[in-house]
XYZ file of C-alpha atoms in Angstrom:
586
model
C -30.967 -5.854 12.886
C -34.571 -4.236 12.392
C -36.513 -5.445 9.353
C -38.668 -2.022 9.784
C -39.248 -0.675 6.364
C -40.841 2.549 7.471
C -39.157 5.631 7.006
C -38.608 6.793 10.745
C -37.789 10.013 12.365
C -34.408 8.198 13.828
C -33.824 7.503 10.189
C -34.533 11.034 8.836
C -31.478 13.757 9.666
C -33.444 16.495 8.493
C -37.015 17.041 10.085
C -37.341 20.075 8.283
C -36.366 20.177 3.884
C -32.996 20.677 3.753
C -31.496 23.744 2.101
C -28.419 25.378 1.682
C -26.294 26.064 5.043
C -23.460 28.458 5.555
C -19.986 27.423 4.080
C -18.430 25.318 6.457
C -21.327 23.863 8.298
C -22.082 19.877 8.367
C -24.820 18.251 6.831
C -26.679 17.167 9.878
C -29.168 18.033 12.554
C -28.901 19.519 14.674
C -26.303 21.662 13.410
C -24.004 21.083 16.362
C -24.148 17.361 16.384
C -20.369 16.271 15.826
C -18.947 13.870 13.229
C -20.678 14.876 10.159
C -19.345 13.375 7.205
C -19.801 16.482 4.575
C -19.511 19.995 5.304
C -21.824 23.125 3.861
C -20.131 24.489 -0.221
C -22.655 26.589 -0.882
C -21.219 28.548 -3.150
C -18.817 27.699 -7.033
C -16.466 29.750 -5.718
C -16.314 28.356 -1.933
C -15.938 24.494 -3.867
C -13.119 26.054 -5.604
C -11.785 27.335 -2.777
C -11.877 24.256 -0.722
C -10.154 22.073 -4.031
C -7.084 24.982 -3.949
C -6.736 24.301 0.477
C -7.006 27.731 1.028
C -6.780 28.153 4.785
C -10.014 30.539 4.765
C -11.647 27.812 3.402
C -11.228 25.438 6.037
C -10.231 27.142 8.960
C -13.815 27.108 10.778
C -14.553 23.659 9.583
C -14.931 21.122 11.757
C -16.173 17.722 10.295
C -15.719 17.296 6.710
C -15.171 13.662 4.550
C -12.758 12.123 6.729
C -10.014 11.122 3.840
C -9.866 14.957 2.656
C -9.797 16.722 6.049
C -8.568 16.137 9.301
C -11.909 16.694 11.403
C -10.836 18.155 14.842
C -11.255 15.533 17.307
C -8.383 14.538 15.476
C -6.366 17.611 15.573
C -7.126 17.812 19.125
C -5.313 14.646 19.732
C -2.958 15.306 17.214
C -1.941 18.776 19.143
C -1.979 16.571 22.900
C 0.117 14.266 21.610
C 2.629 16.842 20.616
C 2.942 18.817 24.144
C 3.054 15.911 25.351
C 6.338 14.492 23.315
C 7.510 18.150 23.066
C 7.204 18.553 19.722
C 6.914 22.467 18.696
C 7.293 24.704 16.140
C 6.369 24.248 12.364
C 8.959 22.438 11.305
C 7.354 18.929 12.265
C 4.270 17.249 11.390
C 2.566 14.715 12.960
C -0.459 12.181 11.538
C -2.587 9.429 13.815
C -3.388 6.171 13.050
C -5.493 3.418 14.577
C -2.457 0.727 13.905
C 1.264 0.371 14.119
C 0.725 -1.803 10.426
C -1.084 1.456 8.707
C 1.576 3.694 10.837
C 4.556 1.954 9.218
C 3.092 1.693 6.382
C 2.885 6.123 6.034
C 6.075 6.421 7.533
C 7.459 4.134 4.570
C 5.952 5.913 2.004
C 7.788 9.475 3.509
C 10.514 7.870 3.651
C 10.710 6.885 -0.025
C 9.713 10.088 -1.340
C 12.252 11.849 0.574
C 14.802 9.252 -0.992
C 13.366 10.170 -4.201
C 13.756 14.214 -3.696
C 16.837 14.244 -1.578
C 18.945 11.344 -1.727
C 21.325 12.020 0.714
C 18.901 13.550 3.062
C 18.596 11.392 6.885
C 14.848 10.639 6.860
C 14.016 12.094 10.294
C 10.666 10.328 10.293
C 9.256 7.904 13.218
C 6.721 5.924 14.317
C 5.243 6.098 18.147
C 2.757 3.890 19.498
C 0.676 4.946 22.778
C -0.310 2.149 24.745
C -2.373 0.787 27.996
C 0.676 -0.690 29.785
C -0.143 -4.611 31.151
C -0.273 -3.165 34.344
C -3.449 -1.481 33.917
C -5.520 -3.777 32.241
C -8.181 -5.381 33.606
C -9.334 -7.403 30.548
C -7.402 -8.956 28.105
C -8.779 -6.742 24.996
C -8.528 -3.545 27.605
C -6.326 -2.116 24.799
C -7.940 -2.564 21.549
C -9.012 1.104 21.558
C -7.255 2.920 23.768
C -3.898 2.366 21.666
C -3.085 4.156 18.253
C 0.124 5.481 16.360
C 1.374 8.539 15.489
C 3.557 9.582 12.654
C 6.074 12.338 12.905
C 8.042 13.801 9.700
C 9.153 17.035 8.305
C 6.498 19.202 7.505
C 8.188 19.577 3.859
C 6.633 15.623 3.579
C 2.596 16.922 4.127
C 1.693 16.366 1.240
C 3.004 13.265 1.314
C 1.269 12.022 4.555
C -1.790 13.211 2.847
C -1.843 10.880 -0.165
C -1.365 8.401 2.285
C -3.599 8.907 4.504
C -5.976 9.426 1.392
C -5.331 6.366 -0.504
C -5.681 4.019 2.865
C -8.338 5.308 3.770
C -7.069 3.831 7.145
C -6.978 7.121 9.481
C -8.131 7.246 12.705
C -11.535 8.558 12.737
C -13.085 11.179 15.247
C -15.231 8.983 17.148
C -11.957 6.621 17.608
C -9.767 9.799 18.269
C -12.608 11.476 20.885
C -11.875 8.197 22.782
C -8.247 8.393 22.308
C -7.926 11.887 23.769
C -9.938 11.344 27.154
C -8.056 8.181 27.761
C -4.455 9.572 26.981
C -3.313 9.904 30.489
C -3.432 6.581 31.018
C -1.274 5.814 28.363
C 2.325 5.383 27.741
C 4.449 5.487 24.205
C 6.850 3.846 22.812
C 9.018 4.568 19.724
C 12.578 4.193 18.324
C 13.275 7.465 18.764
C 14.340 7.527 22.791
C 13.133 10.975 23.110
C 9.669 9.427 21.984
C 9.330 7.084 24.765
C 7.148 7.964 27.658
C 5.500 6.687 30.853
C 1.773 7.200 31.505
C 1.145 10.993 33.108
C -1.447 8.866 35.454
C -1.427 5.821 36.598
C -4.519 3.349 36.435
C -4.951 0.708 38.860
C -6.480 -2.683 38.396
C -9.944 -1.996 39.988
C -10.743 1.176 38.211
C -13.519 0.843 36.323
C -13.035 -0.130 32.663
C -11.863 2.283 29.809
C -13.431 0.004 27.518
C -17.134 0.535 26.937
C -17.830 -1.160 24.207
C -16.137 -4.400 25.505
C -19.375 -6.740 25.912
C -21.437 -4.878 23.041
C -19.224 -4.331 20.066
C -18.672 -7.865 19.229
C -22.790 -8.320 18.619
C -23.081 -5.059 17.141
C -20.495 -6.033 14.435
C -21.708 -9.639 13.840
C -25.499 -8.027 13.338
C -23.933 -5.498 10.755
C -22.497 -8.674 8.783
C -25.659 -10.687 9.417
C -27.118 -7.659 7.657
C -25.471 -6.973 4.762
C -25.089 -10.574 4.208
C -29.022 -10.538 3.643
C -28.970 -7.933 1.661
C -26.260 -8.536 -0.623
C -27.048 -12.526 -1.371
C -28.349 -12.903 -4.987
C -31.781 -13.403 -6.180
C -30.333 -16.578 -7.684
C -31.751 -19.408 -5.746
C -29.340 -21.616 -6.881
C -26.450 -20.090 -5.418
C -25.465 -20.267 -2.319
C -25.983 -17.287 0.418
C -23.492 -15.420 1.828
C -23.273 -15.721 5.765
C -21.925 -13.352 8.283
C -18.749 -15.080 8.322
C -18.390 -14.027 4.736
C -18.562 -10.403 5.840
C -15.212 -8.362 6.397
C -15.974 -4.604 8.154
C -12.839 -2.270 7.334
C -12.964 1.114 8.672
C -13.589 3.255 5.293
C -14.679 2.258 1.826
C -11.444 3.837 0.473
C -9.652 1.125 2.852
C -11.406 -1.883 1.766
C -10.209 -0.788 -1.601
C -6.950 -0.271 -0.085
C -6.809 -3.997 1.213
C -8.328 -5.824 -1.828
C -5.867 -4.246 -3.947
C -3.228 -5.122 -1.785
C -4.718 -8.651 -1.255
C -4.858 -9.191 -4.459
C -1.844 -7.934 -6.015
C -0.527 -10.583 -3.296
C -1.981 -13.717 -5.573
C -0.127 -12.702 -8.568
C 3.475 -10.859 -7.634
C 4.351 -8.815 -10.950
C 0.986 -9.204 -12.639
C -1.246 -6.058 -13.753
C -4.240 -4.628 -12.994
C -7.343 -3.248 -15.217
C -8.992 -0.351 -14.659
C -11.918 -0.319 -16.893
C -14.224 2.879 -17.639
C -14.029 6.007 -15.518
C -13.168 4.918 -11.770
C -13.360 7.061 -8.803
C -9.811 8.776 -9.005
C -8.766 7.715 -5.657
C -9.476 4.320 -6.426
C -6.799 4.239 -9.848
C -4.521 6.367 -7.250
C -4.595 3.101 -4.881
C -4.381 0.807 -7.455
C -1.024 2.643 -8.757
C 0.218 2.233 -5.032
C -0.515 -0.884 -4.617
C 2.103 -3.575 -5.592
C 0.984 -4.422 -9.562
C 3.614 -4.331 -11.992
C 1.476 -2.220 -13.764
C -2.345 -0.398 -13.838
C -4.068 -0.648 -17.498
C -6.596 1.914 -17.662
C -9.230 1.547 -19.727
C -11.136 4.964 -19.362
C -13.884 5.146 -21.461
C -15.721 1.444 -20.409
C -16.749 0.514 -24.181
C -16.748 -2.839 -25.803
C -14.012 -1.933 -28.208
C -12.344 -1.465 -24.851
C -12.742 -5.076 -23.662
C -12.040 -5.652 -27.703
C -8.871 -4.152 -27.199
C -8.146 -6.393 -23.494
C -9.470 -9.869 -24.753
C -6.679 -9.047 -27.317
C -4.449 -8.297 -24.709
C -5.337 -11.174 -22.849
C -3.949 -13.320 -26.107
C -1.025 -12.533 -25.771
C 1.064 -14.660 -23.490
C 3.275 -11.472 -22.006
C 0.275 -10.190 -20.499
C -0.380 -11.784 -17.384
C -3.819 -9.875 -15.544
C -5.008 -11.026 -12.002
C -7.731 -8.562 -11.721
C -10.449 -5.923 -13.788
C -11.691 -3.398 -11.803
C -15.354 -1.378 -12.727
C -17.888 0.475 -11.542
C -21.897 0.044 -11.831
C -22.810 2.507 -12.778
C -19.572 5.062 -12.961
C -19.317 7.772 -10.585
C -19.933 10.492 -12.292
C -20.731 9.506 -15.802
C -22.885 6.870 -14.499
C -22.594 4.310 -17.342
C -22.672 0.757 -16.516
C -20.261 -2.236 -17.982
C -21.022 -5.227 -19.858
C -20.220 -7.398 -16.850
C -21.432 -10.874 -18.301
C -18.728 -10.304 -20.914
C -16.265 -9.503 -18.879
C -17.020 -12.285 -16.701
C -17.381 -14.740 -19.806
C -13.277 -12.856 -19.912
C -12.446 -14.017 -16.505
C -13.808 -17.457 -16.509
C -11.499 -17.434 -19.751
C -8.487 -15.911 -18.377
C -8.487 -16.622 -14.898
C -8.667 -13.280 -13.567
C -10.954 -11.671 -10.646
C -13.456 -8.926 -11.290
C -13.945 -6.414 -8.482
C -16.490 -4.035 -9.144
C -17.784 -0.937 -6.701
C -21.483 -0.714 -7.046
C -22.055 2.111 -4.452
C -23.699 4.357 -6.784
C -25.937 1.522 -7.353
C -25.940 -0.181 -4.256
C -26.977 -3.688 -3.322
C -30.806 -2.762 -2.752
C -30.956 -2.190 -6.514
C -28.663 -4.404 -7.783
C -27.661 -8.031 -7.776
C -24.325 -8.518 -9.680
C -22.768 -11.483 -7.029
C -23.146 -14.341 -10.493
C -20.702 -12.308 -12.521
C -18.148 -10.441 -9.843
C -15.469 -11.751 -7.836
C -15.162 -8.562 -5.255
C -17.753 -6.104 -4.836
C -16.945 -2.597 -3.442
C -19.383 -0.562 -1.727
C -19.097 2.399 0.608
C -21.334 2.188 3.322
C -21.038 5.870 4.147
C -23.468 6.611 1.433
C -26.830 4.681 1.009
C -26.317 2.260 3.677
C -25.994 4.494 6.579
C -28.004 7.861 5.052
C -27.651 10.164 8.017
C -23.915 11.728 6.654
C -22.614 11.125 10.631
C -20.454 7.854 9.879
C -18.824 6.420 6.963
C -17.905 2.761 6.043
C -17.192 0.877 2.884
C -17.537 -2.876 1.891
C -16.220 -4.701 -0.799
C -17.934 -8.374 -1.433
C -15.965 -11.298 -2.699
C -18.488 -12.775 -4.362
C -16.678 -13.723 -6.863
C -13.658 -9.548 -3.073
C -17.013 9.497 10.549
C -16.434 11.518 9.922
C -14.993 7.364 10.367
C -15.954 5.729 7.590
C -16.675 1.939 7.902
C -16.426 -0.859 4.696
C -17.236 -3.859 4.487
C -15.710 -6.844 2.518
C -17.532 -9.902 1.409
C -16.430 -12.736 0.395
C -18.620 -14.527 -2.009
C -19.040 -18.430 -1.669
C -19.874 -18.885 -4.793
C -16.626 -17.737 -5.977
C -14.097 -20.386 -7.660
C -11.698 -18.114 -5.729
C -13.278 -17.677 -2.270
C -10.184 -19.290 -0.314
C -7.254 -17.124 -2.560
C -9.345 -14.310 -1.709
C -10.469 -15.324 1.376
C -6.644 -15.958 3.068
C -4.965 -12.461 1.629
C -7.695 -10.057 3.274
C -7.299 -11.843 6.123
C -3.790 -10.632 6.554
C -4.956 -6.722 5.669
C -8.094 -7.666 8.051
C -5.082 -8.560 10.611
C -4.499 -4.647 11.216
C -7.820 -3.068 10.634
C -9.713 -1.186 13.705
C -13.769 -0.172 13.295
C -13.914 1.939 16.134
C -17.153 0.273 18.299
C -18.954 3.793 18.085
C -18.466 3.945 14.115
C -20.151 0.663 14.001
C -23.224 1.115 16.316
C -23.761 4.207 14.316
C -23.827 2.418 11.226
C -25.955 0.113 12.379
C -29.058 2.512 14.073
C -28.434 3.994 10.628
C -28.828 1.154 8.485
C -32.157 -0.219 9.877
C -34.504 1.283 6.877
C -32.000 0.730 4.131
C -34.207 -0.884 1.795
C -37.169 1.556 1.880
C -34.816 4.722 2.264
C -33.454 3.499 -1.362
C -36.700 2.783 -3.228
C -38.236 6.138 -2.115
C -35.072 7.975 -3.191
C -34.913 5.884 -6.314
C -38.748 7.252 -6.887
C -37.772 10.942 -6.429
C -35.200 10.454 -8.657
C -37.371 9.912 -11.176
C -39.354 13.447 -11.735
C -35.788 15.088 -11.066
C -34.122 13.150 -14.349
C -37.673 13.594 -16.376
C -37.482 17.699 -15.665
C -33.806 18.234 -16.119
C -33.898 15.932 -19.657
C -36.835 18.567 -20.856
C -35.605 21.423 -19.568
C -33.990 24.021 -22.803
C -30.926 25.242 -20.670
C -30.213 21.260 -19.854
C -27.631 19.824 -22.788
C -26.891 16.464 -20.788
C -28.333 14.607 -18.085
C -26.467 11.412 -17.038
C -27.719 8.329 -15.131
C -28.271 5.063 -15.405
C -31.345 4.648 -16.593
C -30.347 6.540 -19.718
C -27.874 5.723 -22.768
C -26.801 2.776 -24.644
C -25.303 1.142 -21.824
C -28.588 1.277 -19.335
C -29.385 -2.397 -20.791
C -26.244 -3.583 -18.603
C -27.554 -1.928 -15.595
C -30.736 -3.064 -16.635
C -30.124 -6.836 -16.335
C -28.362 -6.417 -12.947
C -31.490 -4.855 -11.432
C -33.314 -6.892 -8.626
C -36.659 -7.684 -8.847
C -37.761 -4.453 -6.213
C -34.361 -2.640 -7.474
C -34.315 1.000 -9.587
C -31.750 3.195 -11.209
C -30.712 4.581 -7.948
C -30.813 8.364 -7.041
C -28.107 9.827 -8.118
C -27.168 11.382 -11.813
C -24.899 14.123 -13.637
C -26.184 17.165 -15.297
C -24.485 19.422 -17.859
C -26.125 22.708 -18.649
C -25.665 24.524 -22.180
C -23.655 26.848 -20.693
C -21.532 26.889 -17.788
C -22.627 30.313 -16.930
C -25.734 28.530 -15.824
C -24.400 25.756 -14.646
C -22.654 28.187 -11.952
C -25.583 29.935 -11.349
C -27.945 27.175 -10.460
C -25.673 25.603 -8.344
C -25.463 29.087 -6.517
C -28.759 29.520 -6.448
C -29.266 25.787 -5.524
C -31.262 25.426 -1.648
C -30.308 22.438 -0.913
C -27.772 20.909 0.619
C -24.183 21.135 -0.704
C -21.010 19.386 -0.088
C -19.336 16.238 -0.760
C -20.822 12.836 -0.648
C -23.968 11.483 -1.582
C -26.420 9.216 -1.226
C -27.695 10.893 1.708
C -31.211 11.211 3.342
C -31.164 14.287 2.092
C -30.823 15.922 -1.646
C -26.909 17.082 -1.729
C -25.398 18.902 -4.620
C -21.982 19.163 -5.653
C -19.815 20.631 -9.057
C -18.043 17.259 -9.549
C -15.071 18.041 -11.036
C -14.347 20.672 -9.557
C -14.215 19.302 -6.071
C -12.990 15.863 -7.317
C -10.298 16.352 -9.885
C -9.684 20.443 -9.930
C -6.248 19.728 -10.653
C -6.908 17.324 -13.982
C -9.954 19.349 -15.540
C -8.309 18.871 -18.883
C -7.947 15.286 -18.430
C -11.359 14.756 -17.891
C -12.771 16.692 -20.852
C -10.394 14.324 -22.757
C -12.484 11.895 -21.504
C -15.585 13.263 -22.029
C -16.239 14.680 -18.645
C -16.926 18.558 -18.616
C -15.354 20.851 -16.416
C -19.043 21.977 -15.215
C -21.295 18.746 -14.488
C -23.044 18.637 -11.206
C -24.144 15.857 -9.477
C -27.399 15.793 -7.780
C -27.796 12.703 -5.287
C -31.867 13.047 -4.730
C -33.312 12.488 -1.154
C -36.030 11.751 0.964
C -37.727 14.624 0.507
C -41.438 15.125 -1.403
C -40.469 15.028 -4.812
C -42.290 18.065 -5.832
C -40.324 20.402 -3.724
C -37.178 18.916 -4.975
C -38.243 19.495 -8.807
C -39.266 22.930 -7.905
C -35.782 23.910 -5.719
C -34.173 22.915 -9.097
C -36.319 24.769 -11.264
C -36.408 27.780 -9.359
C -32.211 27.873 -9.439
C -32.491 27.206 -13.047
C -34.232 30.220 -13.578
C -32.639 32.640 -11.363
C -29.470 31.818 -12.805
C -30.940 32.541 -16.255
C -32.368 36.015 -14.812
C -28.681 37.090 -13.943
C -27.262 36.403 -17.488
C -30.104 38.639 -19.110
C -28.897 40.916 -16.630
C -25.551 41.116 -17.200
């Protein structure tokens, strides 16, 4: 990998300062460059819109975050593979997936919720995997891309397929599913179903040239990525040891590295529970509530009466915990945990302590002495350019495609537990080659991408705290809990670049974002500054909830980029007061 720290013009997706593009469009440049990872909201109304699926919403979208939409490389194969089993009408659905594993695992899932709603219903759902038959292959690993699986069920189950295609994170992604299409003549099925089996439309013969470009180049592409991270993400602490390459796990999203450490670990401890402590990304609690626990503790608000409250817990012999799971700092209230006390907990109570740092990511931060997993989405500060996603999750203690990446930390007392149960997820996991040479062009600059974003942050937070209309600005520099982020921070590390801000009212909180030019859609941590109403496009459905919780109904979260600083303040400003000009006008 390139130790360049300059900023360059490979590195920078806009060359021009962003602003805000027509609902629907994908944050990159050139416009109609394919798999961008967030797609244009300009608008309240248009976020609203997109939370309540309403087809004019999404019917001219193309690329969007991969575990919410089905970009349309996919569709395209999805609507191939249907003439070409016959499948018509409305009635059935289909979804793709990279593995057989992942496959089974969705058709499962529909099959116990249709159990669950009809009992005596016959579950007409199946499993089909396409295939390069032997015959064709040249090369022993001919196949590793060319085959995937397809799920078909009755379209009454979509919403079904959805939450698990969601809370896997383990979809096939566009770049993966491009491939898939051009290649899907040369591929035969196989299924259960007899009516699902199928011979190859064309035949490929021995000396045709490869379908598999990637054969000879992947392998060093992903062992650089590793070798990379690994850098990055071994502690300040001379005294312990470094994490190696070999250390480094790449799943294909950072939801699925969440996916497979939960899994993995619920695996240690059959009927133990899980902690989730302070506000988590929802998905994650959704996963951790699939995932085979005997139960999920949530501990929402992430105080020390909180971990009060679970070292009493801990006391009590019926109470048997395997794992705490945290963020530093939360996404989006972006407070940070007391993590040497909860790992003074775990050396206590045996239990392993997997904490998602992407809002904070491993430039900043160095929190390998008191974790034993550490989450991090790669889509987001670690790749920049909004064209490729990806996720890691560090044992240090464990695309439009979106690509994650588990390490294992050596330092860990439970490095081989930990080590042995993701390899078995890790048995059935596919980064696409083309998802992972993206990520790594992208990565090159990480370091200085993140200290000049952490720098424009800066001015952004100072202007919004002084501002009259402002009532809250959250991040994680400020509040009582900024000392624990604090002593986490590496010796070149900052508060990061992205934060929460609550207006007075949420007249104005509408109107700024409205009158916001800048980018706008989900994600963050992107080259560019990217706006979004949080709850609203997060948790629409629970807005009640997370008042409870102390999460308004109207934050917005800024994620600051590259930009000069100036221009950013004054973008903000200028929304500020246009949206105070149309309330004296009303």
């Amino acid at each position: 990998m390139s130790s360049c720290e300059d900023i360059s013009p490979e590195n920078w997706v806009h060359h021009k300062v962003p602003r805000a593009l027509p609902v629907g469009q994908g944050h990159i440049q050139p416009p109609t460059r394919p798999h961008a990872v967030s797609s244009s909201l300009p608008t309240w109304d248009s976020v609203i819109a997109w939370s309540r699926r309403e087809k004019g919403a999404r019917e001219k979208v193309e690329y969007s975050y991969p575990r919410f939409f089905i970009g349309k490389p996919i569709q395209n194969l999805i609507h191939r593979v249907r003439e070409r089993l016959h499948i018509h009408g409305d009635t059935i659905s289909s979804m793709v997936f990279p593995s057989i594993r992942i496959a089974n695992y969705c058709a499962g899932a529909l099959k116990a919720a249709l159990k669950t709603s009809c009992p005596d219903a016959i579950p007409d759902i199946y499993t089909i995997r396409f295939f390069l038959p032997f015959e064709a292959r040249i090369h022993e690993e001919e196949n590793t891309w060319t085959d995937f699986s397809v799920v078909v069920f009755p379209t009454d189950l979509t919403k079904e397929s959805m939450l698990a295609w969601m809370d896997t994170g383990a979809g096939i992604t566009t770049r993966h599913a491009q491939f898939c299409l051009e290649n899907l003549d040369f591929l035969a099925s196989d299924s259960t179903c007899p009516s699902f089996q199928t011979l190859a439309p064309l035949q490929r013969h021995r000396e045709s040239p490869t379908l598999n470009p990637w054969r000879l180049s992947a392998p060093d592409d992903l062992l650089q990525v590793r070798a990379y991270i690994a850098r990055l993400v071994t502690s300040e602490r001379p005294e312990l040891k470094r994490v190696s390459a070999e250390d480094v796990l790449l799943f294909p999203t950072g939801m699925n590295a969440i996916f497979c450490a939960s899994e993995a670990l619920a695996a240690l401890a059959p009927n133990s529970d899980v902690v989730a402590y302070g506000w988590l990304y929802p998905e994650t609690v959704h996963v951790l509530r699939r995932s085979p626990w005997n139960r999920a503790i949530s501990l929402k608000w992430g105080t020390d009466e909180e971990l009060d409250e679970l070292e009493h817990m801990l006391k009590n012999p019926g109470h048997h915990v395997t794992a705490l799971c945290c963020e530093i700092p939360s996404n989006i209230k972006f407070i940070s945990p007391n993590l040497e006390r909860i790992r003074q907990l775990a050396h206590e109570y045996n239990f392993i302590v997997a904490c998602d740092e992407t809002a904070g990511n491993f430039v900043n931060l160095d929190i390998l002495p008191f974790v034993d997993v550490v989450l991090s989405s790669l889509t987001k500060m670690f790749s920049g350019t909004s064209d490729v996603t990806g996720g890691r999750f560090d044992t240090p203690l464990p695309s439009t495609t979106p690509l994650t990446l588990v390490v294992v930390n050596p330092n860990s007392r439970h490095y081989t537990r930990i080590q042995s149960q993701l390899a078995i997820q890790h048995e059935s996991v596919y980064c696409f080659p083309g998802d992972v040479a993206a990520l790594k062009r992208n990565s090159a600059n990480m370091a200085a991408r993140v200290r000049r974003s952490n720098a424009n942050a800066v001015p952004v937070v100072e202007f919004l705290q002084q501002h009259p209309s402002v009532k809250q600005v959250s991040h994680p520099s400020l509040g009582p809990t900024s000392r624990w982020y604090t002593k986490h921070m590496r010796r070149e590390g900052g508060y990061g670049n992205v934060l929460g801000v609550v207006m007075r009212d949420p007249k104005t909180a509408r109107g700024s974002y409205d009158n916001l030019d800048v980018c706008k859609g989900s994600s963050f941590g992107t080259n560019f500054t990217l706006a979004i109403p949080y709850v609203q496009l997060a948790c629409y459905w629970d807005q009640d909830k997370c008042e409870e919780y102390g999460l308004p109904r109207h934050v917005i979260r800024i994620s600051v980029g590259l930009e000069d600083a100036g221009e950013i303040v004054g973008k903000i400003r200028s929304a500020v007061e246009e949206a105070e000009k149309g309330e004296g006008e009303t």
